[in-house]
XYZ file of C-alpha atoms in Angstrom:
326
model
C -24.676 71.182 78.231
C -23.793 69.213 74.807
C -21.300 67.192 75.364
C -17.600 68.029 73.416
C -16.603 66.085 70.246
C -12.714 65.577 70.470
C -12.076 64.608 66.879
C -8.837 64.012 66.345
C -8.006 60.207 66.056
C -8.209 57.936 63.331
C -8.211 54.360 64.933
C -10.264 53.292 68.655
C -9.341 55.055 71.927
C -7.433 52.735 74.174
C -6.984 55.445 76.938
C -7.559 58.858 77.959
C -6.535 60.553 81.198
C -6.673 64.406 83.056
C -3.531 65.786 84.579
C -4.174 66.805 88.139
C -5.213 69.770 87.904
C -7.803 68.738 84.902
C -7.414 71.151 82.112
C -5.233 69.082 79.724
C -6.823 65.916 78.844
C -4.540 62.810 77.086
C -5.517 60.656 74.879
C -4.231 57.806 73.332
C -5.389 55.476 70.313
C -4.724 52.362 67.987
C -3.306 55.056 65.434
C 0.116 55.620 66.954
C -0.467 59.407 67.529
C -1.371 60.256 71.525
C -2.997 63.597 71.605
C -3.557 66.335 74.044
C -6.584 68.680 74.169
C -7.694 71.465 76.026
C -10.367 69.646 78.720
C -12.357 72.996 78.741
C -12.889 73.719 74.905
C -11.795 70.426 73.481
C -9.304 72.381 71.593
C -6.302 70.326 70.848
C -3.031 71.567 71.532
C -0.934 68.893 70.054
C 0.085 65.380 69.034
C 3.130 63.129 69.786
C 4.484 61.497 66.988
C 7.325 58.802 67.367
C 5.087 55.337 68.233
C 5.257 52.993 64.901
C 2.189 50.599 66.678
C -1.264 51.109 68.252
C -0.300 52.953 71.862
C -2.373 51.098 74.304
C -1.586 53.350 77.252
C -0.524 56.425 78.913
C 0.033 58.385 82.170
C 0.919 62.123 82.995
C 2.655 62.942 85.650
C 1.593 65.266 89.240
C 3.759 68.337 87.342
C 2.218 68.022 83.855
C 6.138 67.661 82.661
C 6.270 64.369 81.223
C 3.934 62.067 79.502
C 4.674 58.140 79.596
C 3.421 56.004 76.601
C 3.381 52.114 76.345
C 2.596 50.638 72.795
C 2.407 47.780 70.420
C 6.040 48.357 68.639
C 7.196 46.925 71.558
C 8.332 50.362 73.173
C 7.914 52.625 76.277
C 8.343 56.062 75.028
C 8.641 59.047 77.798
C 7.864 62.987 76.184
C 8.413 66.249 77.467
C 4.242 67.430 77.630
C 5.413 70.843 76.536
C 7.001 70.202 73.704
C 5.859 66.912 72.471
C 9.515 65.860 71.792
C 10.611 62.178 73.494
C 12.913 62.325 76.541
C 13.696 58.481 76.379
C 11.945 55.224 74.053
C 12.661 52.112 76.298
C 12.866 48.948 74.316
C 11.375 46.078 75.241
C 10.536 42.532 74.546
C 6.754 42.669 73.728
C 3.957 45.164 73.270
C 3.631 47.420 76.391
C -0.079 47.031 77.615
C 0.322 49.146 80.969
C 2.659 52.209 82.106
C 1.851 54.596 84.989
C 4.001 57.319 86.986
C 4.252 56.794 90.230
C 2.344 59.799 92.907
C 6.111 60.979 93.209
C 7.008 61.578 89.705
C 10.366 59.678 90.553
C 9.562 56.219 89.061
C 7.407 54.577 86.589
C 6.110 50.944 86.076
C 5.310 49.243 82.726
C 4.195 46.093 81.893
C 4.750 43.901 78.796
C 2.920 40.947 77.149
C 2.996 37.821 77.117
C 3.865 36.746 73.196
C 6.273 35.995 70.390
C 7.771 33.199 73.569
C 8.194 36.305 76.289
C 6.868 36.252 79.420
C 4.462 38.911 80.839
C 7.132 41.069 83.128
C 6.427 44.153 85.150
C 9.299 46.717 85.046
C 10.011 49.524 87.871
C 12.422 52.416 86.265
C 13.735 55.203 87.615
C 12.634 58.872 85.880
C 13.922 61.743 88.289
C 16.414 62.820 85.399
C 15.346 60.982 82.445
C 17.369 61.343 79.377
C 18.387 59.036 76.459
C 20.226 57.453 78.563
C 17.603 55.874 80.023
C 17.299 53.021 77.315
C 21.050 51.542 78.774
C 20.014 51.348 82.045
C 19.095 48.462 83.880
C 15.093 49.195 85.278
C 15.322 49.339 89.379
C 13.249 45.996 89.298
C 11.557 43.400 86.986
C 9.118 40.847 87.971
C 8.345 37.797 85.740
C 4.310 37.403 86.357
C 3.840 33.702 85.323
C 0.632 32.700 86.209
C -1.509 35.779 84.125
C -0.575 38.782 81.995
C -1.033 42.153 83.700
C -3.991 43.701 81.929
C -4.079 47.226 84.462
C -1.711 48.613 86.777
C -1.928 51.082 89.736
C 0.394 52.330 91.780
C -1.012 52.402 95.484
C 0.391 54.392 98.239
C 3.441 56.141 98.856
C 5.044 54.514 95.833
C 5.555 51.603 97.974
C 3.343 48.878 95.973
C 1.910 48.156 92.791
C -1.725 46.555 92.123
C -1.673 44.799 89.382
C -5.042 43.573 87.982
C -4.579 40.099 85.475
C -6.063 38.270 82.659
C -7.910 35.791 84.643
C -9.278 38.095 86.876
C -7.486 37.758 89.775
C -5.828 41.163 91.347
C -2.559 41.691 93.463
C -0.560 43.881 95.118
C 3.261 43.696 94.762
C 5.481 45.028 97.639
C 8.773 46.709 95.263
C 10.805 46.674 97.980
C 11.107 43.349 98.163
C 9.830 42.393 94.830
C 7.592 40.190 95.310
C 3.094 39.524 95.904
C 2.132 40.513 99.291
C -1.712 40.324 98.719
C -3.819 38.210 96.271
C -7.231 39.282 96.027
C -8.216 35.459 95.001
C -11.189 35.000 92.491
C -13.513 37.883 92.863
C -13.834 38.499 89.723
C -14.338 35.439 86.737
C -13.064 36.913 83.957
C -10.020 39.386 82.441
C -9.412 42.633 84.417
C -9.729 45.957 81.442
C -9.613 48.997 83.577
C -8.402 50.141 87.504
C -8.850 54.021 88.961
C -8.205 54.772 91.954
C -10.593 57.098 94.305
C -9.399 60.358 94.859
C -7.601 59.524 97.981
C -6.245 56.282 97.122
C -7.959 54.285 99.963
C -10.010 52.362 97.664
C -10.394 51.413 94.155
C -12.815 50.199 90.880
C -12.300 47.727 88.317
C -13.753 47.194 85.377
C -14.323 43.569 84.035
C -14.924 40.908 81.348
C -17.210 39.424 83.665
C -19.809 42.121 83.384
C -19.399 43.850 86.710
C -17.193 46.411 88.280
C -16.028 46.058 91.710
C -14.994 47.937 94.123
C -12.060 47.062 96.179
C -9.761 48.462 99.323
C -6.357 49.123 97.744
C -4.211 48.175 100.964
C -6.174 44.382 101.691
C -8.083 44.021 98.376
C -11.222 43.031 100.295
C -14.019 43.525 97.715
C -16.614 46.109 98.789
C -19.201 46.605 96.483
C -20.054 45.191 92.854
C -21.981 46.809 90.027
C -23.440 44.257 88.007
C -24.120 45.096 84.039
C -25.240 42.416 80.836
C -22.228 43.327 78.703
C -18.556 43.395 79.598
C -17.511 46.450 81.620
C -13.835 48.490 79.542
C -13.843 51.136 82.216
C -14.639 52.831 85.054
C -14.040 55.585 87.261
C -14.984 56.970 90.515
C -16.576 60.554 91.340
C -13.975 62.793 92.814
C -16.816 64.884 94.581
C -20.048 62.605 94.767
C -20.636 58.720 96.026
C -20.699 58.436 92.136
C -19.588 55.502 89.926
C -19.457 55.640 85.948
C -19.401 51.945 83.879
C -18.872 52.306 79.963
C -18.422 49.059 78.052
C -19.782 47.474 75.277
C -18.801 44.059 73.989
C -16.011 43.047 72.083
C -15.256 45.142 68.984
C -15.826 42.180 66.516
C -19.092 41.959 67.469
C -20.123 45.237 67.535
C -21.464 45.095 63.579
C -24.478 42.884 65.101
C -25.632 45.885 67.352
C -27.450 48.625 67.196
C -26.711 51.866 69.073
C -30.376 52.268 69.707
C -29.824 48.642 72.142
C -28.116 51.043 74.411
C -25.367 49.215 74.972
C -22.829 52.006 74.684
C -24.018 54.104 76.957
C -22.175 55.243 80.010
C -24.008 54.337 83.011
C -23.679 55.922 86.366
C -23.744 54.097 89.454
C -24.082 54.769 93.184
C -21.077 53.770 94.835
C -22.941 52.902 98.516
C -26.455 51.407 97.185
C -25.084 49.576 93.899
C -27.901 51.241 91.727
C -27.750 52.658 88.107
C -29.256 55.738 88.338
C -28.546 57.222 84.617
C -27.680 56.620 81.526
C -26.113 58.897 78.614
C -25.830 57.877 74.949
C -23.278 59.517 72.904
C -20.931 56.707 71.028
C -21.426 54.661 68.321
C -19.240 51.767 69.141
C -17.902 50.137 72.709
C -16.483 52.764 75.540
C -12.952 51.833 75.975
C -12.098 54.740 78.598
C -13.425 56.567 80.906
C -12.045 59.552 83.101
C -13.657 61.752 85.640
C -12.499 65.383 85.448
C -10.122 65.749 89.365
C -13.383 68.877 89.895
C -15.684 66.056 89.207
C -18.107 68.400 87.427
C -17.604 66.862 84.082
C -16.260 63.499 82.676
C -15.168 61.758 79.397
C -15.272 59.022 77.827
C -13.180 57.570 74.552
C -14.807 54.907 71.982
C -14.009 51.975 69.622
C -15.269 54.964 67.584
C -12.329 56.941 67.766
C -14.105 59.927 69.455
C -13.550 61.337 73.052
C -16.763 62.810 74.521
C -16.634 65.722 77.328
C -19.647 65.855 79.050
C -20.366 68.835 81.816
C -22.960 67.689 83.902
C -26.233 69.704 84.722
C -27.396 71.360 87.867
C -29.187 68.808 88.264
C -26.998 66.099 88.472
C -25.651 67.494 91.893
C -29.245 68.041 93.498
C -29.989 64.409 92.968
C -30.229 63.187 96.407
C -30.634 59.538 96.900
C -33.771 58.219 99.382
């Protein structure tokens, strides 16, 4: 199958997600525009336009209803997917770098920066019945996170706790009922946490790091299973919804991609076994670092977004499901 060319962004991808059932994909990019395409075609149904800074992240929620947006003009936005209009635009102190729906739907988190004096602080707000409103109202729960700025956020279970990977590498889980750290995953990884996707069922999830490896960790004790090691800093990863399947896509940093050439392979994605730790295949496709990376929820395609400003949507072959591992 050749792969899909989503061409619709000006600027670098900073994150692109599926809705659950897979056939809208999200992304969203360093021009202020998030877009939405059709995952099967790569048609694109539409844009939302209100962000006046580089959006660094987004989340859909289970119903496909609303879209949450976190960006550098120091605002949470939340849209109506349908229409594309905005339901609320939370203001906040910094540039949002993280904001996810819970499983529920009911709440979201975001995360801010730390810069221009502010503290990095994790926000909890309630969305059942968002409205405009929403900017007045006091979130459900802030935490100041002093040590290290959150970097990726997950919800994990039941929307009772939030993992929050950090700058210096160090992940956590936060209890919200009692706002405050109930697990610290201590120094498994040495450098800056970029990406965190959970497995399918939630019982375990990867990272993606600075430190040129991806790990993979239990989400309720943070005890680190198994670690994929690359040469180059890892910006994403994701885990096979179907298959004992991992996919890495990195790069290094974007300043220094002028001194590389594509033909290095070093923006390839490479796929992983989850159990034996071994890269087992490698596709070529962007011209710049992979900054995202999604697995479709059927697991029978993925894509990826690049510094170039193009998603990819590969289908994989036949053979990709008869490979059987000795």
């Amino acid at each position: 199958m050749r792969p899909l060319m989503l061409q619709g962004h000006e600027r670098s991808i900073t994150q692109i997600k599926y809705n659950r059932e897979g056939d809208l994909l999200f992304s969203s990019s360093k021009d202020q525009k998030p877009n939405v395409w059709y995952s099967l075609n790569g048609e694109r149904l539409g844009t939302y336009d209100g962000h006046q800074g580089a959006v660094w992240c987004l989340d859909v929620d289970w119903e496909s209803r609303k879209l949450i947006t976190g960006a550098g003009d120091m605002t949470t936005k939340i849209w109506d997917v349908e229409y594309g209009t905005v339901i609320a635009s939370i203001a906040a102190k910094s540039s949002v770098r993280t904001s996810n729906f819970s499983f529920s739907g009911n709440q979201a988190a975001y995360s801010t920066d730390k810069a221009m004096g502010q503290n990095c602080e994790l926000f909890i707000i309630d969305v059942r019945n968002a409205d405009s409103t929403l900017s007045e109202q006091a979130p459900t729960l802030r935490i100041p996170m002093v040590e290290s700025k959150i970097t990726s956020m997950l919800w994990g279970p039941l929307d009772e706790t939030i993992i929050t990977g950090h700058d210096n590498g160090n992940i956590a889980i936060w209890d919200i009922r009692k706002g405050q750290k109930v697990v610290d995953s201590g120094t498994d990884h040495t450098a800056g946490i970029n990406d965190m996707q959970l497995s399918k069922d939630g019982t375990m999830f990867v990272t993606a790091s600075k430190d040129n490896t991806a790990k993979l960790f239990d989400s309720e004790s943070l005890m680190c299973l198994k670690t994929y090691k690359t040469e180059r800093p890892v910006n994403s990863a994701a885990i096979s919804p179907i298959l004992d399947h991992v996919v890495l896509g990195g790069g290094q940093d974007a300043m220094e991609v002028t001194t590389t050439s594509t033909k290095a392979g070093k923006f390839d994605s490479r796929f992983f076994h989850l159990i034996y730790e071994e890269e087992f295949a490698r596709l070529k496709g962007h011209f710049g670092p992979i900054n995202s990376l999604a697995f479709h929820p059927d697991g029978k395609s993925y894509a990826s977004g690049g510094e170039d400003g193009f998603v990819r949507v590969q289908t994989f072959d036949s053979t990709y499901f008869d490979n059987i591992f000795e």
